[in-house]
XYZ file of C-alpha atoms in Angstrom:
571
model
C -6.688 53.703 -1.445
C -9.247 51.808 -3.265
C -8.565 48.173 -4.126
C -8.423 47.283 -7.572
C -11.212 44.704 -8.419
C -8.553 43.268 -11.027
C -5.781 42.529 -8.428
C -5.746 38.508 -7.084
C -6.803 37.458 -3.974
C -4.265 38.007 -1.404
C -4.209 34.905 1.666
C -6.192 37.754 4.142
C -8.687 37.767 1.120
C -8.795 33.680 0.622
C -9.485 32.708 4.590
C -12.091 35.143 4.684
C -13.404 34.201 1.935
C -13.400 30.012 3.331
C -13.924 31.114 6.743
C -17.371 32.608 5.242
C -18.174 29.245 3.331
C -17.537 27.574 6.748
C -19.787 29.852 8.459
C -22.787 29.477 6.098
C -22.631 25.432 5.854
C -22.380 24.860 9.706
C -25.125 27.843 10.454
C -27.863 27.224 7.509
C -30.971 25.232 8.310
C -30.729 23.687 5.372
C -28.155 20.750 4.575
C -25.371 21.388 1.483
C -27.409 19.349 -1.014
C -25.341 20.071 -4.074
C -21.706 17.878 -4.559
C -20.216 21.229 -5.780
C -21.210 23.192 -2.689
C -20.162 20.101 -0.065
C -16.674 20.250 -2.484
C -16.522 23.865 -1.749
C -17.096 23.331 1.889
C -14.816 20.889 2.327
C -11.832 22.634 0.705
C -12.577 25.664 2.961
C -12.962 23.736 5.986
C -9.488 21.612 5.363
C -7.754 23.667 2.510
C -6.903 20.729 1.154
C -7.733 19.081 -2.151
C -9.224 15.737 -2.979
C -9.140 14.046 -6.341
C -12.301 14.009 -8.079
C -11.643 12.978 -11.584
C -10.662 9.543 -12.342
C -8.193 8.602 -14.960
C -9.371 5.018 -15.383
C -12.820 4.556 -17.068
C -14.182 2.369 -14.426
C -12.725 3.523 -11.494
C -13.859 6.406 -9.114
C -11.854 8.615 -6.780
C -11.738 9.599 -2.965
C -14.029 12.541 -3.972
C -16.765 9.752 -4.861
C -16.445 7.760 -1.892
C -16.998 10.504 0.455
C -19.933 11.964 -1.915
C -21.968 8.942 -1.978
C -21.663 8.599 1.768
C -22.571 11.962 2.747
C -25.812 12.239 -0.007
C -27.601 8.780 1.561
C -29.309 11.799 4.118
C -30.384 14.166 1.491
C -34.128 14.583 0.546
C -33.309 14.083 -2.864
C -31.771 10.439 -2.066
C -33.714 9.198 0.674
C -36.211 6.827 -1.488
C -32.916 5.091 -2.692
C -32.544 1.610 -1.403
C -30.347 2.291 1.209
C -26.380 0.786 0.146
C -23.240 0.590 2.368
C -20.335 1.069 0.757
C -16.896 -1.017 -0.069
C -14.259 1.188 -1.155
C -10.859 -0.052 -2.033
C -8.360 2.171 -3.171
C -3.958 2.097 -2.831
C -1.596 2.686 -0.649
C -0.978 6.090 -0.316
C -4.586 6.278 -1.765
C -6.412 9.121 0.394
C -8.132 6.202 2.143
C -7.559 7.783 5.831
C -7.661 11.135 4.491
C -10.640 11.083 2.881
C -12.631 9.115 6.007
C -11.423 11.835 8.329
C -12.585 14.661 5.981
C -15.955 12.578 5.828
C -15.882 12.679 9.375
C -15.414 16.173 9.772
C -17.776 17.519 7.202
C -20.873 14.916 8.764
C -20.525 15.831 11.913
C -20.363 19.873 11.139
C -23.304 19.612 8.729
C -26.012 17.316 10.441
C -26.884 17.905 13.666
C -27.035 15.229 16.148
C -25.335 12.596 13.836
C -23.227 9.829 16.155
C -20.453 8.601 13.932
C -18.148 5.946 15.017
C -14.702 5.274 13.187
C -12.976 2.354 13.467
C -9.018 1.848 12.679
C -7.970 -1.579 12.282
C -5.186 -1.043 14.941
C -4.329 1.795 17.321
C -1.901 3.233 15.315
C -4.331 3.578 12.206
C -7.583 4.978 14.856
C -4.925 7.306 16.092
C -4.004 8.819 12.248
C -7.581 8.892 11.779
C -8.277 10.626 14.711
C -5.580 13.235 14.504
C -7.296 14.020 10.937
C -10.244 14.523 11.990
C -9.509 16.301 14.864
C -7.191 19.071 12.889
C -9.724 19.664 10.776
C -12.375 20.463 13.586
C -10.226 23.021 14.771
C -10.244 25.265 11.979
C -9.820 28.992 13.231
C -13.549 29.573 13.110
C -14.718 26.586 14.611
C -12.218 27.612 17.630
C -13.962 31.131 17.496
C -17.168 29.735 17.627
C -16.167 27.182 20.329
C -17.918 23.947 18.413
C -15.620 21.232 20.083
C -16.748 20.774 23.520
C -15.377 17.897 24.289
C -12.067 15.941 22.476
C -10.442 13.070 23.121
C -10.325 9.597 21.192
C -13.101 8.168 22.716
C -15.343 10.952 22.206
C -15.538 14.199 20.861
C -18.113 16.329 21.235
C -19.832 19.569 19.460
C -22.520 22.241 20.033
C -24.918 21.083 17.561
C -24.913 17.811 19.331
C -23.055 15.644 17.355
C -20.611 12.971 18.348
C -17.805 10.985 16.574
C -16.029 8.230 18.554
C -12.990 6.816 17.291
C -12.292 3.259 18.089
C -10.011 0.312 17.464
C -10.871 -2.554 15.377
C -11.586 -5.099 18.284
C -14.499 -7.111 19.496
C -14.207 -5.124 22.707
C -13.407 -1.623 20.938
C -16.496 -2.009 18.333
C -19.084 -3.100 21.008
C -20.086 0.572 21.396
C -23.134 2.604 21.306
C -24.940 2.596 18.114
C -24.022 5.669 16.210
C -25.994 6.421 13.094
C -22.867 5.945 10.738
C -19.802 3.661 10.981
C -16.687 4.115 9.360
C -14.441 1.227 8.957
C -10.363 2.042 7.820
C -8.120 -0.587 6.734
C -10.465 -3.507 7.008
C -8.352 -6.061 5.135
C -6.285 -6.151 8.557
C -9.174 -6.629 10.671
C -10.262 -9.887 11.788
C -13.719 -11.621 10.507
C -15.285 -11.790 13.895
C -14.401 -7.883 14.553
C -16.139 -7.372 10.856
C -19.221 -9.290 11.638
C -19.485 -7.917 15.481
C -19.344 -4.046 13.126
C -22.373 -5.215 10.971
C -24.770 -4.762 14.157
C -23.509 -1.366 15.245
C -25.408 1.336 12.665
C -28.759 1.832 13.526
C -31.121 4.879 12.055
C -32.231 7.451 14.498
C -32.348 11.689 15.273
C -33.480 11.648 11.481
C -30.340 9.918 9.801
C -29.991 6.859 8.331
C -27.664 4.229 8.823
C -24.740 3.900 6.833
C -21.264 1.954 6.576
C -18.259 2.535 5.160
C -15.739 -0.251 4.632
C -11.791 1.366 3.167
C -8.811 -0.469 2.572
C -5.956 -1.454 0.432
C -6.807 -5.074 -0.826
C -3.711 -7.164 0.335
C -4.716 -10.662 0.370
C -6.518 -12.902 -2.652
C -8.624 -13.966 -0.314
C -8.567 -11.519 2.313
C -11.341 -9.716 4.412
C -11.970 -7.077 1.188
C -12.250 -10.144 -1.274
C -14.608 -11.677 1.213
C -16.671 -8.259 1.715
C -16.850 -7.312 -2.622
C -18.116 -11.285 -3.112
C -20.821 -10.782 -0.505
C -22.177 -7.925 -2.185
C -22.490 -9.394 -5.780
C -25.085 -11.903 -3.435
C -28.903 -11.734 -3.457
C -30.523 -9.941 -0.500
C -27.156 -7.642 0.116
C -27.047 -3.841 -0.365
C -23.546 -2.713 -0.627
C -22.075 -1.230 -3.707
C -17.956 -1.540 -4.326
C -15.829 1.636 -5.536
C -12.466 1.457 -6.598
C -9.605 3.459 -7.127
C -5.961 2.766 -8.109
C -2.490 4.875 -7.991
C -3.300 6.215 -11.400
C -6.859 8.329 -10.142
C -4.621 9.705 -7.367
C -1.324 10.556 -9.341
C -0.527 13.706 -10.626
C -0.392 14.419 -14.496
C 2.307 13.100 -16.320
C 4.191 16.816 -18.234
C 4.765 17.212 -21.316
C 8.505 17.155 -20.906
C 8.323 13.871 -19.316
C 6.467 11.810 -21.906
C 6.359 13.843 -25.147
C 3.122 15.212 -26.915
C 3.171 13.064 -30.093
C 1.622 9.811 -29.490
C 3.506 6.528 -30.264
C 2.552 2.417 -29.850
C 5.119 0.300 -27.735
C 5.238 -3.156 -27.262
C 5.206 -4.270 -23.566
C 4.726 -7.049 -21.137
C 1.310 -7.498 -20.137
C 1.209 -7.342 -16.381
C -2.226 -8.473 -16.238
C -1.717 -11.931 -18.187
C 1.387 -13.135 -17.011
C 3.894 -14.461 -19.797
C 2.196 -12.356 -22.604
C 2.676 -9.144 -24.221
C 0.811 -6.212 -25.520
C 0.697 -3.278 -27.399
C -0.088 0.022 -25.624
C -0.962 3.471 -27.537
C 1.662 6.215 -25.449
C 3.404 9.460 -26.460
C 7.059 9.360 -27.759
C 9.219 9.579 -24.756
C 7.523 6.767 -22.960
C 9.889 4.428 -23.598
C 12.541 5.547 -21.426
C 10.072 5.213 -18.550
C 10.333 1.928 -16.236
C 6.219 2.250 -15.425
C 4.944 1.982 -18.841
C 4.112 -1.894 -18.857
C 1.758 -0.414 -16.149
C 0.945 3.441 -16.686
C 0.399 2.537 -21.025
C 0.161 6.246 -21.356
C -2.634 6.815 -19.165
C -0.975 9.218 -16.508
C -1.254 11.690 -18.980
C -5.000 12.412 -18.106
C -4.545 11.829 -14.573
C -5.596 14.533 -12.353
C -4.018 13.752 -8.439
C -1.220 14.682 -6.636
C 0.948 12.020 -5.810
C 4.168 12.520 -7.803
C 5.147 9.930 -10.535
C 8.548 9.413 -9.090
C 6.820 7.688 -6.383
C 5.271 5.350 -8.198
C 8.046 4.705 -10.087
C 10.111 3.814 -7.148
C 7.285 1.556 -6.141
C 7.240 -0.369 -9.139
C 11.164 -1.172 -8.745
C 10.460 -2.064 -5.238
C 7.720 -3.893 -5.243
C 6.992 -7.810 -6.659
C 4.212 -8.215 -9.148
C 1.573 -9.081 -6.821
C 1.992 -6.665 -4.188
C 1.707 -4.012 -6.908
C -1.127 -5.411 -9.094
C -3.091 -5.736 -5.409
C -2.218 -2.664 -3.681
C -1.499 -0.290 -6.391
C -3.530 -1.280 -9.940
C -6.367 -2.168 -7.045
C -7.158 -5.602 -8.727
C -7.520 -9.663 -7.932
C -3.541 -10.834 -9.041
C -3.201 -13.519 -11.436
C -2.662 -16.845 -9.630
C -1.593 -20.336 -10.703
C -0.893 -22.985 -7.894
C 2.999 -22.586 -7.946
C 4.619 -20.103 -5.523
C 7.383 -18.665 -7.354
C 5.624 -18.765 -11.141
C 8.482 -16.080 -12.495
C 11.141 -19.235 -11.671
C 12.492 -19.883 -14.862
C 15.326 -22.395 -14.961
C 16.211 -20.894 -18.752
C 16.944 -17.435 -16.788
C 17.504 -18.304 -13.319
C 19.936 -21.465 -13.983
C 22.677 -20.206 -16.140
C 24.124 -22.801 -18.754
C 26.849 -21.211 -18.222
C 26.735 -22.202 -14.424
C 27.103 -19.887 -11.337
C 31.166 -20.016 -10.129
C 32.857 -18.388 -6.836
C 34.501 -15.333 -7.878
C 37.038 -14.027 -5.208
C 36.583 -10.467 -5.998
C 33.372 -10.609 -4.405
C 32.598 -11.345 -0.441
C 30.848 -14.700 0.555
C 27.523 -14.513 2.675
C 26.582 -17.622 4.198
C 23.255 -18.225 5.124
C 21.919 -21.854 6.553
C 18.292 -23.355 8.001
C 18.416 -25.636 10.611
C 16.431 -28.908 11.836
C 16.363 -31.058 14.451
C 17.647 -34.106 12.492
C 15.588 -36.813 10.211
C 15.143 -36.523 6.635
C 14.814 -32.975 6.637
C 17.953 -31.186 5.539
C 20.320 -28.659 7.555
C 21.137 -26.092 4.825
C 24.068 -24.043 4.374
C 24.193 -21.589 1.143
C 27.077 -19.402 -0.447
C 25.999 -16.203 -1.765
C 27.574 -13.718 -3.384
C 26.308 -10.157 -4.421
C 27.476 -7.713 -7.429
C 26.174 -5.812 -10.733
C 22.855 -5.667 -8.506
C 22.327 -9.375 -8.893
C 22.334 -12.475 -6.207
C 24.685 -15.816 -6.834
C 24.247 -19.306 -5.597
C 27.264 -20.842 -6.104
C 27.475 -23.330 -3.457
C 24.774 -25.115 -1.631
C 25.454 -28.009 1.214
C 22.579 -29.896 2.278
C 22.991 -32.638 5.252
C 20.757 -35.205 6.696
C 21.222 -37.439 9.657
C 24.774 -36.300 10.218
C 26.208 -35.281 13.561
C 26.447 -31.312 14.210
C 30.124 -32.146 14.488
C 31.020 -33.809 11.089
C 28.794 -31.378 9.286
C 30.450 -28.244 11.107
C 34.074 -29.773 10.133
C 33.039 -30.857 6.261
C 31.681 -27.383 5.650
C 35.298 -26.056 7.249
C 37.048 -28.669 4.943
C 34.753 -27.672 1.490
C 35.363 -24.133 2.257
C 39.012 -24.042 2.652
C 39.665 -26.476 -0.813
C 37.489 -23.754 -2.521
C 39.203 -20.887 -0.792
C 36.083 -19.482 0.552
C 35.740 -17.332 3.868
C 32.536 -16.064 4.536
C 32.377 -12.501 5.322
C 28.984 -12.775 6.893
C 27.100 -16.103 8.638
C 23.785 -16.012 9.561
C 21.371 -19.109 10.811
C 17.897 -19.657 11.694
C 16.773 -17.514 14.551
C 14.491 -20.242 16.402
C 17.427 -22.799 16.662
C 19.536 -21.293 18.749
C 20.950 -24.338 20.659
C 22.510 -25.834 16.739
C 23.961 -22.392 16.631
C 25.583 -22.695 19.693
C 26.798 -26.312 18.994
C 28.024 -25.238 15.356
C 30.579 -22.020 16.985
C 31.561 -24.787 19.708
C 32.545 -27.577 17.107
C 34.659 -25.301 14.984
C 36.298 -22.063 14.978
C 35.411 -21.559 11.233
C 31.700 -20.729 12.571
C 32.673 -18.706 15.270
C 31.023 -15.638 13.308
C 27.940 -17.269 12.945
C 24.775 -15.060 14.170
C 21.127 -15.295 14.750
C 19.075 -13.856 11.298
C 16.875 -11.136 12.266
C 13.114 -12.185 11.602
C 10.560 -10.403 10.172
C 6.923 -11.249 8.995
C 7.106 -14.177 6.591
C 5.006 -13.104 3.866
C 6.968 -9.713 3.540
C 10.539 -11.862 3.183
C 8.518 -14.124 0.420
C 7.801 -10.854 -1.254
C 11.285 -9.544 -1.679
C 12.036 -13.330 -2.884
C 9.575 -12.584 -6.026
C 10.838 -9.317 -6.669
C 14.477 -10.607 -6.280
C 13.818 -13.699 -9.252
C 11.964 -11.113 -11.525
C 11.228 -7.657 -10.677
C 8.295 -5.396 -12.227
C 10.973 -3.992 -14.962
C 11.397 -7.860 -16.366
C 14.915 -8.161 -15.042
C 15.935 -11.099 -13.066
C 18.627 -10.784 -10.194
C 18.641 -14.409 -8.528
C 20.984 -17.016 -10.318
C 21.885 -20.470 -9.022
C 24.280 -22.622 -10.006
C 22.716 -26.196 -11.575
C 24.680 -28.043 -8.623
C 22.481 -26.687 -6.096
C 19.340 -29.209 -6.965
C 18.099 -28.916 -3.229
C 16.992 -25.354 -4.235
C 15.889 -26.185 -7.688
C 13.697 -28.946 -7.060
C 11.968 -26.822 -4.165
C 11.413 -23.482 -6.000
C 10.212 -25.421 -8.810
C 7.677 -27.801 -6.563
C 6.770 -24.903 -4.202
C 2.891 -24.464 -3.849
C 0.775 -21.926 -2.556
C -1.364 -22.326 0.441
C -5.102 -22.771 -0.222
C -6.115 -20.727 2.861
C -3.656 -17.897 2.040
C -2.195 -17.554 -1.759
C 0.182 -14.715 -0.402
C 2.237 -17.680 1.335
C 3.497 -21.501 0.790
C 2.572 -24.567 2.095
C 4.714 -26.062 4.292
C 6.889 -29.265 3.750
C 10.069 -29.171 2.127
C 11.211 -25.581 2.079
C 14.165 -25.469 3.994
C 16.548 -24.230 0.951
C 13.922 -21.520 0.667
C 14.131 -20.373 4.133
C 17.475 -20.007 3.981
C 17.609 -18.073 0.863
C 14.548 -15.826 2.716
C 17.064 -14.999 5.584
C 19.658 -14.136 2.812
C 17.100 -11.738 0.894
C 15.529 -10.339 4.024
C 19.069 -9.354 5.555
C 19.747 -7.966 2.512
C 17.024 -5.682 1.027
C 14.563 -5.369 3.556
C 13.976 -2.154 4.888
C 12.078 -1.416 8.431
C 9.525 1.420 8.561
C 8.116 3.140 5.220
C 10.934 5.870 4.018
C 10.710 9.238 4.698
C 9.098 11.479 1.750
C 11.059 14.466 0.635
C 8.730 16.881 -1.369
C 10.231 19.753 -3.092
C 8.586 22.524 -4.379
C 11.159 25.754 -5.827
C 14.233 26.091 -3.606
C 12.518 25.005 -0.557
C 11.817 21.231 0.684
C 9.822 19.484 3.523
C 10.442 16.497 4.740
C 7.458 14.197 6.265
C 7.029 11.127 8.039
C 4.616 9.925 5.520
C 2.632 10.461 2.112
C -0.201 11.100 4.004
C 1.639 13.786 6.380
C 2.977 15.186 2.604
C -0.031 15.315 0.932
C -1.724 17.526 4.180
C 1.339 20.294 3.962
C 0.968 23.645 2.566
C 3.707 23.400 -0.049
C 1.832 20.047 -1.182
C -1.544 21.827 -1.147
C -0.347 24.753 -3.608
C 1.534 22.171 -5.602
C -1.771 19.998 -5.956
C -3.782 23.704 -6.813
C -0.871 24.189 -9.825
C -0.903 20.786 -11.097
C -4.881 19.816 -11.096
C -5.480 23.042 -13.229
C -2.939 25.784 -14.003
C -5.477 28.153 -14.480
C -6.619 27.980 -11.507
C -8.120 24.319 -9.352
C -11.512 26.403 -8.720
C -12.042 26.548 -12.352
C -11.725 23.431 -12.632
C -13.629 22.246 -9.427
C -16.572 24.582 -11.024
C -16.957 23.046 -14.061
C -16.457 19.010 -13.106
C -18.634 19.177 -10.560
C -21.590 21.443 -12.667
C -21.502 18.283 -14.421
C -22.336 16.177 -11.704
C -24.887 17.958 -9.491
């Protein structure tokens, strides 16, 4: 039976079409030289899309990073200055996936090319290797036996191209000199590793040397900030490319935002303490993300669910959001907890013990002297934290302290349901347990990386929605004086200076115990009546369900039409 030409192509047709595109790309003597053709090759090879239209005026997308890195070897661009790329993207922003795509595309299309791809840590390196290998084992390539050898240390193709996946250590980057260096999550690498990497790439076999640095900018003066600063210096040839969460987000649908324009006055998250009038849409006032989105997501063209961004907005502190989602340098003051305001965080009516709620005791210990041992008594209710009692002690014996704390609690009718103390002072914990039965439940607090705990503390003072969650009684003078005077470290503004911070340490133990969750949450993506679970956002983005969702989201009339139209304009 003859096939009706008006019928929609079936899955088999699409597979054959994609296989033909891949075959023609790798068998052609001429290198793919148009952006539109390269995008089609990438899409046919991987079965995935990459955001290619930015939402923010001054930003780019992951696709721009791929194209700008690829095109340096094309004849029409060979006369241009040799420029390395520094790509700053958000968490869950397609950085590793796009690097893997670039690796696969280049070693397939550029014969006798050498690539070294470096992950900051072994987990990151393994992830990039997994993604790259998956693309290289396209069914057509498997039939053609394109891959001769495939291990993390060296992947070899029949066209003579070689891909190495390395770990970001000084030893790891002392490899043979490839043409291309791809460094992923540079922010987590040591300065000496980055310096060593600069000596790695070399031009030969007709291919230019080129380095791509990708990362989320996590720290005010971290490795990416250093690279960006150096790129502006005379004699440096680097191009900075930035995209934020909006540039990879799905578009906001009419049923969420409405269609009628409307203005709202919101907190200016980019200028501390100020308000700004934003032009958005009629229902945007009900969305927590409005101070950041400002109606921009209406024109977004990516695939990351808006609900995921709202979840991050509600859980990240302001500095982390600005650095890792907006991809800008967060505002800095010399004060570490600059959102602290006694007018709001220290209620005029006081914070009183409420027998209806459980009490949690957290303590920070010292070895004596003028530094205090601090006991804090907290209650949690209505999603807020209340410090109603703080007992600091200096130059007192453990026995005296234990008996006095027990007496005060007995007089107030306070019976803690939890007791935690500084885990670095196990002897002090044992001494208190021995001195009084009141401390029989005292346990060492769980320790995490300090700056993670500080981030939780910042958002408990005031979250991204402007809500305050930490309230302290005026009698807790040690806490109040410490938080008002705590200064940022000059060497690391995401940490504070050491010194008079024992109340701050006890508070950090409390917030970590109650609000820190281990690991990245599992992401459940829904499509119709079926659902899939994925370990990470990046894995979710490569699933068939999400790929199909991406096609629907990016253009209801068909993603290929949008790709063709946009890329015709950029070729």
